[in-house]
Short mmCIF file of C-alpha atoms in Angstrom, two decimals:
data_model
loop_
_atom_site.label_atom_id
_atom_site.label_comp_id
_atom_site.label_asym_id
_atom_site.label_seq_id
_atom_site.Cartn_x
_atom_site.Cartn_y
_atom_site.Cartn_z
CA ALA A 1 138.89 171.53 119.53
CA GLN A 2 138.24 169.16 116.58
CA SER A 3 138.64 170.06 112.91
CA VAL A 4 139.39 168.28 109.57
CA THR A 5 141.33 169.44 106.59
CA GLN A 6 140.89 168.01 103.32
CA LEU A 7 143.74 168.33 100.72
CA GLY A 8 142.46 169.68 97.40
CA SER A 9 139.11 170.95 96.50
CA HIS A 10 139.10 169.14 93.17
CA VAL A 11 140.74 165.93 92.11
CA SER A 12 140.36 164.49 88.56
CA VAL A 13 140.94 160.66 88.19
CA SER A 14 140.82 158.36 85.07
CA GLU A 15 138.06 155.76 85.02
CA GLY A 16 139.65 152.73 86.46
CA ALA A 17 142.47 154.43 88.30
CA LEU A 18 143.21 154.51 91.86
CA VAL A 19 140.83 157.24 93.86
CA LEU A 20 142.77 158.93 96.86
CA LEU A 21 141.17 161.87 98.70
CA ARG A 22 143.20 163.01 101.47
CA CYS A 23 141.97 164.09 105.01
CA ASN A 24 143.95 165.03 108.09
CA TYR A 25 142.12 165.57 111.52
CA SER A 26 142.64 167.49 114.86
CA SER A 27 141.29 166.15 117.86
CA SER A 28 141.71 166.59 121.39
CA VAL A 29 140.03 163.17 122.21
CA PRO A 30 140.28 159.89 120.28
CA PRO A 31 138.12 160.75 117.23
CA TYR A 32 135.39 159.41 115.54
CA LEU A 33 135.92 160.05 111.76
CA PHE A 34 133.66 159.97 108.81
CA TRP A 35 133.46 160.21 104.88
CA TYR A 36 130.35 161.05 103.33
CA VAL A 37 129.36 161.53 99.68
CA GLN A 38 126.93 163.93 98.21
CA TYR A 39 125.92 163.44 94.70
CA PRO A 40 124.78 166.25 92.59
CA ASN A 41 121.31 167.61 93.80
CA GLN A 42 121.29 164.99 96.76
CA GLY A 43 121.56 164.68 100.38
CA LEU A 44 124.70 163.32 102.27
CA GLN A 45 125.27 159.74 102.48
CA LEU A 46 127.56 158.05 104.82
CA LEU A 47 130.40 155.79 103.07
CA LEU A 48 132.15 154.83 106.33
CA LYS A 49 133.04 155.64 109.87
CA TYR A 50 136.03 154.99 112.19
CA THR A 51 134.98 154.55 115.83
CA SER A 52 138.16 152.94 117.44
CA ALA A 53 138.01 149.50 116.26
CA ALA A 54 139.89 148.46 113.33
CA THR A 55 142.11 151.02 111.66
CA LEU A 56 141.21 149.89 108.11
CA VAL A 57 137.65 150.62 107.58
CA LYS A 58 135.74 149.36 104.52
CA GLY A 59 132.67 151.33 103.24
CA ILE A 60 130.04 151.15 100.69
CA ASN A 61 130.77 151.09 96.96
CA GLY A 62 134.16 149.85 97.33
CA PHE A 63 135.71 152.64 99.13
CA GLU A 64 137.87 152.10 102.39
CA ALA A 65 139.94 154.58 104.43
CA GLU A 66 142.64 154.00 106.86
CA PHE A 67 143.16 155.69 110.16
CA LYS A 68 146.71 156.37 111.01
CA LYS A 69 147.03 158.00 114.22
CA SER A 70 150.79 159.12 113.87
CA GLU A 71 149.76 160.94 110.72
CA THR A 72 146.61 162.41 112.08
CA SER A 73 145.04 161.16 108.78
CA PHE A 74 142.11 159.27 107.56
CA HIS A 75 142.49 159.20 103.84
CA LEU A 76 139.84 157.57 101.54
CA THR A 77 140.72 155.38 98.62
CA LYS A 78 139.27 153.16 96.18
CA PRO A 79 141.23 150.93 93.77
CA SER A 80 139.31 151.43 90.65
CA ALA A 81 137.38 154.84 89.96
CA HIS A 82 133.93 154.48 88.09
CA MET A 83 132.15 157.13 86.36
CA SER A 84 129.41 156.90 89.02
CA ASP A 85 131.98 157.82 91.71
CA ALA A 86 131.83 161.57 90.42
CA ALA A 87 130.59 163.56 93.58
CA GLU A 88 131.55 165.53 96.50
CA TYR A 89 133.20 163.91 99.37
CA PHE A 90 133.28 165.18 102.82
CA CYS A 91 135.41 164.20 105.72
CA ALA A 92 134.19 164.71 108.94
CA VAL A 93 134.98 164.37 112.90
CA ARG A 94 132.57 164.05 115.63
CA GLY A 95 133.22 166.90 118.26
CA ARG A 96 131.81 167.50 121.60
CA ASP A 97 128.11 166.87 122.17
CA ASP A 98 127.96 164.64 118.95
CA LYS A 99 128.39 167.64 116.71
CA ILE A 100 129.81 166.68 113.46
CA ILE A 101 132.61 169.03 111.86
CA PHE A 102 132.77 168.93 108.33
CA GLY A 103 135.80 169.55 106.07
CA LYS A 104 135.40 171.73 103.18
CA GLY A 105 134.93 168.96 100.76
CA THR A 106 136.64 167.45 97.63
CA ARG A 107 135.04 167.40 94.44
CA LEU A 108 135.94 164.13 92.60
CA HIS A 109 136.04 164.13 88.97
CA ILE A 110 136.20 161.05 86.78
CA LEU A 111 137.90 161.18 83.29
CA PRO A 112 136.58 158.82 80.79
CA SER B 1 119.84 153.90 111.07
CA ALA B 2 116.99 156.55 110.77
CA VAL B 3 114.78 157.57 108.04
CA ILE B 4 114.62 161.65 107.80
CA SER B 5 112.08 163.66 105.86
CA GLN B 6 112.14 167.38 105.35
CA LYS B 7 109.43 169.70 103.93
CA PRO B 8 109.66 171.60 101.47
CA SER B 9 112.10 169.91 99.41
CA ARG B 10 112.97 173.41 97.75
CA ASP B 11 111.48 176.82 97.84
CA ILE B 12 111.92 180.11 96.13
CA CYS B 13 111.02 182.98 98.51
CA GLN B 14 111.25 186.87 98.39
CA ARG B 15 113.22 189.14 100.52
CA GLY B 16 112.06 189.90 103.80
CA THR B 17 109.70 186.93 104.12
CA SER B 18 110.30 183.76 106.37
CA LEU B 19 110.09 180.38 105.76
CA THR B 20 109.83 177.32 108.12
CA ILE B 21 111.36 173.90 107.38
CA GLN B 22 110.11 170.72 108.82
CA CYS B 23 111.98 167.76 109.91
CA GLN B 24 110.51 164.34 110.63
CA VAL B 25 112.25 161.16 112.05
CA ASP B 26 110.93 157.86 111.94
CA SER B 27 112.44 157.07 115.44
CA GLN B 28 112.47 158.89 118.75
CA VAL B 29 115.88 160.92 119.30
CA THR B 30 117.33 163.10 121.84
CA MET B 31 119.17 165.42 119.70
CA MET B 32 118.48 167.03 116.24
CA PHE B 33 120.92 169.31 114.40
CA TRP B 34 120.52 171.61 111.77
CA TYR B 35 123.00 172.47 109.26
CA ARG B 36 123.38 175.03 106.33
CA GLN B 37 125.10 174.22 103.18
CA GLN B 38 125.90 177.60 101.30
CA PRO B 39 126.41 177.11 97.42
CA GLY B 40 129.69 175.47 96.68
CA GLN B 41 130.42 175.02 100.24
CA SER B 42 130.65 172.74 102.97
CA LEU B 43 128.21 172.26 105.86
CA THR B 44 128.07 174.29 108.70
CA LEU B 45 126.10 173.61 111.94
CA ILE B 46 123.66 176.14 112.78
CA ALA B 47 122.18 174.78 116.13
CA THR B 48 121.39 171.79 118.11
CA ALA B 49 117.75 170.93 119.17
CA ASN B 50 117.09 169.16 122.43
CA GLN B 51 113.52 168.12 123.22
CA GLY B 52 112.30 170.07 126.03
CA SER B 53 114.74 172.77 126.11
CA GLU B 54 116.00 175.79 123.96
CA ALA B 55 118.13 175.21 121.22
CA THR B 56 121.97 175.64 121.39
CA TYR B 57 123.25 177.89 118.62
CA GLU B 58 126.85 177.88 117.09
CA SER B 59 128.91 181.05 116.87
CA GLY B 60 127.48 183.32 113.98
CA PHE B 61 123.88 182.12 114.25
CA VAL B 62 120.98 183.73 116.40
CA ILE B 63 117.60 182.59 117.67
CA ASP B 64 116.02 185.80 116.00
CA LYS B 65 117.13 184.82 112.70
CA PHE B 66 116.65 181.07 112.99
CA PRO B 67 114.16 179.99 115.58
CA ILE B 68 113.78 176.40 116.25
CA SER B 69 110.92 174.39 117.53
CA ARG B 70 111.39 170.83 119.09
CA PRO B 71 107.94 169.90 120.28
CA ASN B 72 108.47 166.19 120.62
CA LEU B 73 111.24 163.47 120.05
CA THR B 74 110.60 162.87 116.26
CA PHE B 75 110.06 166.52 114.95
CA SER B 76 111.63 169.87 114.62
CA THR B 77 111.44 173.12 112.77
CA LEU B 78 113.80 175.62 111.24
CA THR B 79 112.66 179.04 110.59
CA VAL B 80 114.66 181.37 108.48
CA SER B 81 113.31 184.79 109.22
CA ASN B 82 113.63 188.03 107.32
CA MET B 83 115.27 186.29 104.42
CA SER B 84 118.00 187.91 102.27
CA PRO B 85 119.64 186.51 99.31
CA GLU B 86 122.54 185.52 101.48
CA ASP B 87 120.21 182.85 102.93
CA SER B 88 120.09 180.94 99.58
CA SER B 89 121.44 177.75 100.96
CA ILE B 90 120.45 173.95 101.46
CA TYR B 91 119.42 173.38 104.94
CA LEU B 92 119.75 169.92 106.44
CA CYS B 93 118.70 168.52 109.56
CA SER B 94 120.30 165.32 111.02
CA VAL B 95 120.25 163.00 113.92
CA GLY B 96 122.51 160.44 115.42
CA HIS B 97 125.16 159.57 118.04
CA ASN B 98 127.81 157.50 116.86
CA GLU B 99 127.09 158.51 113.31
CA GLN B 100 124.78 161.05 112.01
CA PHE B 101 122.08 160.63 109.33
CA PHE B 102 121.11 163.43 107.25
CA GLY B 103 117.90 164.45 105.77
CA PRO B 104 117.44 165.21 101.98
CA GLY B 105 117.80 168.93 102.56
CA THR B 106 115.62 171.92 101.76
CA ARG B 107 117.02 173.96 98.90
CA LEU B 108 116.04 177.53 99.76
CA THR B 109 116.57 180.30 97.02
CA VAL B 110 115.82 184.04 98.12
CA LEU B 111 115.09 186.37 95.24
#
């Protein structure tokens, strides 16, 4: 069965600092992995996805994630945090029958 | 990509009543998914709706509580029946294969 674990329900970084949000996955088949972002009172927006092509995936808003099979990880990074990055971030894996299984989410706080 | 709209965007309902949420997609899709996001929580899949067949429900969700219709390839409804305050959540529909696109959600508050 597929699952994802996000380490840290809350992460705080200073504006301009590196953003690192951690995600580990479990999958019995080659995984499709996703990062979604949810801004306050808004729907989900796809940041980026991994679908077995390049292991370093670039997404929108300067975010990227690296798929590491040996570590079963898919951590999300951004070199320099901006105040507008404050949101809830969800790591997800595609399971059987195209179902998306979400992690519990990490709320990113940006400190001025 | 797909553009998804949901109605209503939000509602406040009384205990014991039912609410039907509509999901409209701008293209034909085989499968549609319904999720629930309880306050401060992640998303949980309620059911998968295929056109022309009964919806498939995840563990913990039943058809009597969350009946789903899928009359054509661009539309689906989810009904939250006999509501209680514990049903207060955001309900989202989504579509997609290699990646899923989500509607804006319906924010439901049950008093």
